[in-house]
XYZ file of C-alpha atoms in Angstrom:
413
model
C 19.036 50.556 23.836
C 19.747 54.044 22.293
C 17.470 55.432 20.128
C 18.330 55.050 16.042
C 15.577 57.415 14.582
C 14.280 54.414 12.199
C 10.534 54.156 11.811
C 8.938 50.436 13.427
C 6.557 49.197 11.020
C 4.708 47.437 13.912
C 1.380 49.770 14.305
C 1.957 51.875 10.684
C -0.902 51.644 8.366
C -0.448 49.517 5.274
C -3.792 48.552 4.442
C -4.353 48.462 0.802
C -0.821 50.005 0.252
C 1.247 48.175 -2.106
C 4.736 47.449 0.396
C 8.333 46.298 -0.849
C 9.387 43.910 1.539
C 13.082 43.620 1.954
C 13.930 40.422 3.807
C 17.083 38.401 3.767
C 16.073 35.070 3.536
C 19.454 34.127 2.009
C 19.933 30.173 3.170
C 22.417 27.653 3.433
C 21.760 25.077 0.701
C 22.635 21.264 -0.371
C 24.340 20.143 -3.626
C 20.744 19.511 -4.802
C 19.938 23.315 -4.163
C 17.534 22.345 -1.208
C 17.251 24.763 1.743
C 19.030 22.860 5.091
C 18.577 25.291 6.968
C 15.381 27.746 7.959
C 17.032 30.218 10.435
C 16.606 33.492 8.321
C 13.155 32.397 6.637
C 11.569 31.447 10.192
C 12.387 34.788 11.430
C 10.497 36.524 8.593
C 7.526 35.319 9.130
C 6.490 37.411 12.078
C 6.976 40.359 9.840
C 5.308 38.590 6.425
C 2.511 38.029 8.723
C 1.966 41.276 10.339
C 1.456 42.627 6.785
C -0.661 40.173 5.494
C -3.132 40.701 8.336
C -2.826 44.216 8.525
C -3.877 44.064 4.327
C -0.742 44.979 2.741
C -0.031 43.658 -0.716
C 3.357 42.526 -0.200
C 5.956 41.791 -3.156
C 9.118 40.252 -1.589
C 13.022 40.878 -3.171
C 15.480 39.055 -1.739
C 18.877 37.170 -2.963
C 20.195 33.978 -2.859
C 23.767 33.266 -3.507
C 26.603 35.404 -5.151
C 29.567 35.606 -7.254
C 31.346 34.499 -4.548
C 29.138 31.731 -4.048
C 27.583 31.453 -7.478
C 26.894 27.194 -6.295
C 24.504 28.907 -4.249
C 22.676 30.992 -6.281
C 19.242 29.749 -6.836
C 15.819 30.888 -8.387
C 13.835 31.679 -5.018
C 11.089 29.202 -5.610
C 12.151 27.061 -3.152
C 11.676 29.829 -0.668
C 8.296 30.604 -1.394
C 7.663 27.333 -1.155
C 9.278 27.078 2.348
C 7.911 30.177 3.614
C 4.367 28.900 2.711
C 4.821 25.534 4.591
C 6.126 27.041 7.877
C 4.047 30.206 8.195
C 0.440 28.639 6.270
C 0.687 32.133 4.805
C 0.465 31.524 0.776
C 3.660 32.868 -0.531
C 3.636 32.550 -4.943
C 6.565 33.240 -6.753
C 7.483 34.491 -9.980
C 10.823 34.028 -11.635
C 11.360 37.517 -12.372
C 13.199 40.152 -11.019
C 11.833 43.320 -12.268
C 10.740 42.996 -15.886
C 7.488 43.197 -17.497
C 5.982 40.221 -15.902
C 7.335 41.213 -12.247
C 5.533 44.549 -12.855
C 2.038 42.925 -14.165
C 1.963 40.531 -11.550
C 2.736 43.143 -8.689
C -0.457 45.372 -10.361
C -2.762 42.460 -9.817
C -1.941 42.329 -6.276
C -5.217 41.951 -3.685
C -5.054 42.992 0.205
C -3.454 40.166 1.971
C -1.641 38.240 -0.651
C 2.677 38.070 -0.948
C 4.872 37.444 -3.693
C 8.431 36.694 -4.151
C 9.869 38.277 -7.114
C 13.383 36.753 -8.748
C 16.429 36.540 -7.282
C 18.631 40.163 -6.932
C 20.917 38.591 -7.642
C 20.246 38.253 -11.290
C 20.897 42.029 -11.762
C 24.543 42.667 -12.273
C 23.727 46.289 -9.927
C 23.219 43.649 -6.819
C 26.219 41.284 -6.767
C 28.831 41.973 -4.363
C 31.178 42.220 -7.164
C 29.794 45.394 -8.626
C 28.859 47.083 -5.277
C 32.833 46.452 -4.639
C 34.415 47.679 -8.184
C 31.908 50.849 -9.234
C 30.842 52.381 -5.444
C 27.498 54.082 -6.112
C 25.949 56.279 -3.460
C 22.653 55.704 -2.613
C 21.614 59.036 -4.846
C 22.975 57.226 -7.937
C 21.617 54.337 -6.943
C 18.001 55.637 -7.824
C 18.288 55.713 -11.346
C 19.850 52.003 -10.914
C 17.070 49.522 -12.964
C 16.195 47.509 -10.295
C 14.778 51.036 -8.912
C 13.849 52.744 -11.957
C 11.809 49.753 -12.217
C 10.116 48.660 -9.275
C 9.505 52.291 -7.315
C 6.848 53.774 -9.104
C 4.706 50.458 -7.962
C 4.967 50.967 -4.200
C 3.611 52.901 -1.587
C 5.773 51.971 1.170
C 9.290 50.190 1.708
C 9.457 48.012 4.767
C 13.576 46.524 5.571
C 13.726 43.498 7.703
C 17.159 42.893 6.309
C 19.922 43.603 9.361
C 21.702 40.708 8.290
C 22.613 42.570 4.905
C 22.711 46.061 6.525
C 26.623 45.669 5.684
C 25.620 46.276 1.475
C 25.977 48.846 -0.092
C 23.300 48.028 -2.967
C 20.601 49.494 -4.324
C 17.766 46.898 -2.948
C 18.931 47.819 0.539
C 19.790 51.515 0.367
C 17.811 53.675 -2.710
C 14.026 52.760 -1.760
C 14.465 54.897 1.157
C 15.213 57.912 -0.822
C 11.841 57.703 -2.469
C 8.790 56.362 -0.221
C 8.043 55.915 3.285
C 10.288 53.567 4.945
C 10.031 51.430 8.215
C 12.046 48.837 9.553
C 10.531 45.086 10.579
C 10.667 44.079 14.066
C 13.816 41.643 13.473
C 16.007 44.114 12.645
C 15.081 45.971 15.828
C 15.689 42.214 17.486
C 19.275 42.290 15.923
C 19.886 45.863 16.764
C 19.209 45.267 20.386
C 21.161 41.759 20.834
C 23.946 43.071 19.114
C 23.746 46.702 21.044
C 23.509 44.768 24.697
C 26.633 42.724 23.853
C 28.492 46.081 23.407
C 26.865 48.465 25.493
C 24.965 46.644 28.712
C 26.484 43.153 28.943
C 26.737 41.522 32.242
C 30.246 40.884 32.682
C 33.021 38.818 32.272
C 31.707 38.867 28.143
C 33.638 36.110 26.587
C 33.889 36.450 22.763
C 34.499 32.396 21.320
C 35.827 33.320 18.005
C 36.763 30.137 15.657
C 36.262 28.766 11.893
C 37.995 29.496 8.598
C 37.245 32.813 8.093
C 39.192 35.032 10.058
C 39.133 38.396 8.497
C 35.963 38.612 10.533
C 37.982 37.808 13.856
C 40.667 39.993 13.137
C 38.016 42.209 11.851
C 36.312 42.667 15.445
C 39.187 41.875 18.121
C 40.951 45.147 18.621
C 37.801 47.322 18.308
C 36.007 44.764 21.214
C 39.430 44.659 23.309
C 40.230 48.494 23.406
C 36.480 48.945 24.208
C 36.757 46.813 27.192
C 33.153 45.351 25.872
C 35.111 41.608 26.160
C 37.115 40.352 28.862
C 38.140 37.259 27.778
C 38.433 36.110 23.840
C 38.645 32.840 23.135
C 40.676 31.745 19.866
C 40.423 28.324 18.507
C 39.680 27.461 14.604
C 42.211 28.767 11.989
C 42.078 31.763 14.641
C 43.715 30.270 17.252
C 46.779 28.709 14.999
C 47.440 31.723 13.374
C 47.655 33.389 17.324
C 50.151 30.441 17.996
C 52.492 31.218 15.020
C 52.188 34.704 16.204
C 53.986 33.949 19.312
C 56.805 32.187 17.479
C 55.621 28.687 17.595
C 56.218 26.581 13.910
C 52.814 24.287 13.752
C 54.421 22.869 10.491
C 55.376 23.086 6.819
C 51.714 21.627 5.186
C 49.823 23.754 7.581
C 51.275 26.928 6.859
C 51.871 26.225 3.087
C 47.922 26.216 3.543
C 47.804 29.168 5.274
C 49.888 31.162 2.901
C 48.245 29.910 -0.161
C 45.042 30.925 1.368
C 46.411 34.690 2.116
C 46.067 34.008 5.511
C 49.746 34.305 7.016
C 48.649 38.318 5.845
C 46.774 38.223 10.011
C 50.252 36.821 11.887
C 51.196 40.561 12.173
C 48.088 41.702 13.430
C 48.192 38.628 16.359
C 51.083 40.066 17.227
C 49.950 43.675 18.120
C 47.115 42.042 19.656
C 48.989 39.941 22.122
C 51.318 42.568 22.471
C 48.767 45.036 24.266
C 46.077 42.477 25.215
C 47.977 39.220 26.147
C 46.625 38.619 29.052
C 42.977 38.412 26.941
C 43.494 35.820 25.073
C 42.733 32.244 25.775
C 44.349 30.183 23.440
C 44.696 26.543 21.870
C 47.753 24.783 23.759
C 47.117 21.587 21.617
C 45.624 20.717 18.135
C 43.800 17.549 16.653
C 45.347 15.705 13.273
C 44.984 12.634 11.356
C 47.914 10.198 11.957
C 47.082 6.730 10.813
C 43.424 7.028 9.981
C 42.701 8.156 13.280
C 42.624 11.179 15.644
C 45.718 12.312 17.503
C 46.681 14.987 19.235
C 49.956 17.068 19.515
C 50.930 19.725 22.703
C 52.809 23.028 21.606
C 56.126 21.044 22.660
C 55.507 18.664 20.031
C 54.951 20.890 17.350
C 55.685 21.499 14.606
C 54.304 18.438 12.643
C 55.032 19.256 8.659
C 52.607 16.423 7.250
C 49.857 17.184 9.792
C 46.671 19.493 9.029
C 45.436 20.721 12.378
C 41.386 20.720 11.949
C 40.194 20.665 15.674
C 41.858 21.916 19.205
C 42.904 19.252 21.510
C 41.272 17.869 24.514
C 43.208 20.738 26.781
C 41.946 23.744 24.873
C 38.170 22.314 24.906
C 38.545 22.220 28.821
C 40.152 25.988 29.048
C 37.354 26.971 26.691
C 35.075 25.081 28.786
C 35.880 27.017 31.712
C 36.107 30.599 30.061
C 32.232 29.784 29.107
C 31.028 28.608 32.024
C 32.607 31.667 34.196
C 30.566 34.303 31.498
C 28.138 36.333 31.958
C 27.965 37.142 28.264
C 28.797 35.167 25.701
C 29.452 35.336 21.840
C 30.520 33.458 19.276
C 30.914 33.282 15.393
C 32.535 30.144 14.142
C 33.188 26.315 14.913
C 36.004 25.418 16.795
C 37.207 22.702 14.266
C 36.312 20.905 10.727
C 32.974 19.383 12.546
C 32.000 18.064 9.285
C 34.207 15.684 9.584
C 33.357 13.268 12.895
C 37.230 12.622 13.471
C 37.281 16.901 14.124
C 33.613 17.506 15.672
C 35.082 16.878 19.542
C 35.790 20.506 19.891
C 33.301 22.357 18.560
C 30.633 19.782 19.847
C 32.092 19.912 23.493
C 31.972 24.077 23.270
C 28.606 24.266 21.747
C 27.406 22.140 24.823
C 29.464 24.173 26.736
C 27.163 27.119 25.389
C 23.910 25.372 25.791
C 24.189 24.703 29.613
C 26.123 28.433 30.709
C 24.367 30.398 32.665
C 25.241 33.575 30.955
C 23.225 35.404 28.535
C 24.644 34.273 24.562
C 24.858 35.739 21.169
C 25.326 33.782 17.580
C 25.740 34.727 14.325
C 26.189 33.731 10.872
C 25.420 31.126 8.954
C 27.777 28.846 9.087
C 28.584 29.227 13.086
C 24.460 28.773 13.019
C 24.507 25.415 11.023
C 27.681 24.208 13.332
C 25.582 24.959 16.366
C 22.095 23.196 15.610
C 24.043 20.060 14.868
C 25.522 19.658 18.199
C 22.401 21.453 20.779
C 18.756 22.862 20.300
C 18.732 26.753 19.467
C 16.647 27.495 22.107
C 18.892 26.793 24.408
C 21.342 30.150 23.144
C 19.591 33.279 24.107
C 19.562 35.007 20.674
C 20.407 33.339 17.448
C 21.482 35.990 14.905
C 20.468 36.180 11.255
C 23.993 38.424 10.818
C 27.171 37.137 9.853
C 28.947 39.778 7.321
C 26.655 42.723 9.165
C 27.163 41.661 12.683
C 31.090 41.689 12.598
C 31.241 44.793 11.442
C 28.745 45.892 13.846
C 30.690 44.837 16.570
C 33.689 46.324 14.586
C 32.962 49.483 15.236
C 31.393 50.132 11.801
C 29.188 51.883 9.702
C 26.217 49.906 8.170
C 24.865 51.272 4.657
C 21.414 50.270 5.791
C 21.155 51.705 9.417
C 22.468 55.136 7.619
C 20.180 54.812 4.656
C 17.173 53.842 7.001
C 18.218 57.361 9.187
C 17.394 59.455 6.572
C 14.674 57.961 5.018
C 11.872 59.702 3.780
């Protein structure tokens, strides 16, 4: 892996040093705002731990939820209170982010014990929405509250975050600027999966790119493609239909009603240039799963289009192509289901492919939450050879892209 010039807090001394730990522990939650799933906290706690022995006295800031997600955003309590069950490391809490009792409470600190302050996202400087409209840089970022705040009271910043390195805000990029700064060892974890898949893959690498949100497959298939880091990328999800309409096939009038309501028909351009220089690439859906009658059926390109049918799942053809494409990998990654696998009458496809996964030989990659959730449903984790904490951070990695964080990190102090 090349060298990125960011300090490894592994073997720096923080004993007695008050340390700003930067996490993301930002998890998929239930309608009752319980944590289903422990991914990102689990992988924290090798960090968390290696401070609290080596006698740091740790305050944690983290987010939970969004604007764009505001159902998700949640005081951090119930973190705390799952970190301290699955580490045995005490983990208190204190719902505040940076006011008066943030600040007494991180004075009183001893050597050893960890603290969760409030939600970031409570401060209007750390929702997506304002790192989008007003576009600090990280200079202006330090007289930000949140910084103002909370800098004076450390000695050293420690950034485990790579799944956020994508934001541009100022929990992730001003604390650099103004103490000594190190990096955990996950992000060096992510850094290195994410590094092999495009630098020092085995070959053929087969990207399996699915799910609802395709910006990030669009985002990442012409940068991986002209690259040659994948040989073969396999489309299936809302992916694969809009790669279908983009070779002239009609898949129906509800379906792409859908689509165009959703701003999605926006990417049938884009499919085109891509199977214009890469066709030969591609391996996509030939058949699609609907609901005719209360039941499953299935529908061939010939039969299309279908204008009352919603296509949530690839047909029993594509899951055997995309069976094969896996199997014949020596790298493999993927970000997204294959299908609506909430719904049992749609979880064939992305079930059959996850399994497919699970047993391949070759060395695979996963990412974000959502393709992370679909996965442990269907197989165990440990059967995929790294399981990513990244979703927003790792497409644009493999995009080509700059990431706020690995910059700000660079040139820290």
């Amino acid at each position: 892996m090349e060298k990125i010039g960011i300090k490894n807090l592994i073997g720096a001394d923080v004993r007695g040093k008050r340390v700003l730990f930067r996490p993301d522990i930002n998890s998929p939650v239930n309608a009752e705002g319980e944590i289903v799933n422990d991914n990102r906290l689990d992988k924290t706690i090798p960090t968390l731990r290696y401070l609290v022995e080596s006698g740091a006295k740790t305050a944690i800031i983290a987010h939970q939820g969004d604007t764009l997600d505001y159902q998700n955003l949640i005081p951090l309590a119930a973190h705390a209170k799952r970190l301290t069950e699955l580490s045995g490391i005490k983990v208190d809490y204190i719902d505040d982010v940076c006011g008066d009792a943030a600040i007494e409470r991180v004075k009183a600190l001893k050597e050893g014990e960890v603290i969760i302050l409030g939600n970031l996202r409570y401060l209007t400087e750390e929702v997506s929405t304002f790192e989008k409209d007003v576009k600090l840089t990280a200079e202006e970022m330090e007289k930000t509250y949140l910084v103002r705040r909370l800098a004076p009271l450390f000695d050293v910043y420690v950034n485990d975050a790579f799944s956020a390195a994508h934001r541009n805000a100022p929990s992730m990029v001003a604390f650099e600027r103004l103490m000594p700064s190190y990096a955990g060892p996950l992000f060096f974890k992510e850094y290195e999966a994410l590094y092999t898949v495009m630098h020092n893959a085995d070959k053929p690498v087969v990207f399996v790119l699915g799910g609802a949100k395709i910006s990030d497959a669009f985002g990442m298939m012409d940068k991986v493609l002209a690259d040659g880091v994948a040989d073969k990328i396999v489309t299936c999800g809302v992916t694969g239909v809009v790669m279908q309409l983009a070779r002239g096939v009609k898949v129906g009038a509800k379906y792409e009603k859908w689509l165009a309501d959703k701003d999605l028909t926006v990417f049938v351009e884009q499919a085109k240039g891509l199977l214009a220089k890469y066709s030969d690439k591609f391996v996509l859906p030939v058949d699609f799963a609907y609901e005719k009658g209360g039941a499953r059926a299935e529908a061939n390109l010939s039969e299309l289009p279908i204008d009352d049918a919603m296509f949530l799942d690839i047909g029993a053809k594509s899951i055997s192509d995309a069976e094969k494409a896996i199997a014949s990998a020596g790298t493999i990654f993927v970000n997204g289901p294959a299908g609506v696998y909430e719904n049992p009458m749609f979880a064939e496809g992305t079930d059959r492919v996850w399994n497919a996964i699970a047993k391949a030989k070759g060395y695979s990659v996963i990412g974000g939450g959502d393709t992370v959730t679909a996965a442990a449903k269907f197989i165990e984790l440990k059967d995929i050879s790294y399981v990513c904490t990244a979703g927003g951070a790792m497409v644009r990695f493999l995009s080509g892209k700059k990431l706020p964080l690995i910059e700000a990190m660079t040139s820290s102090k």
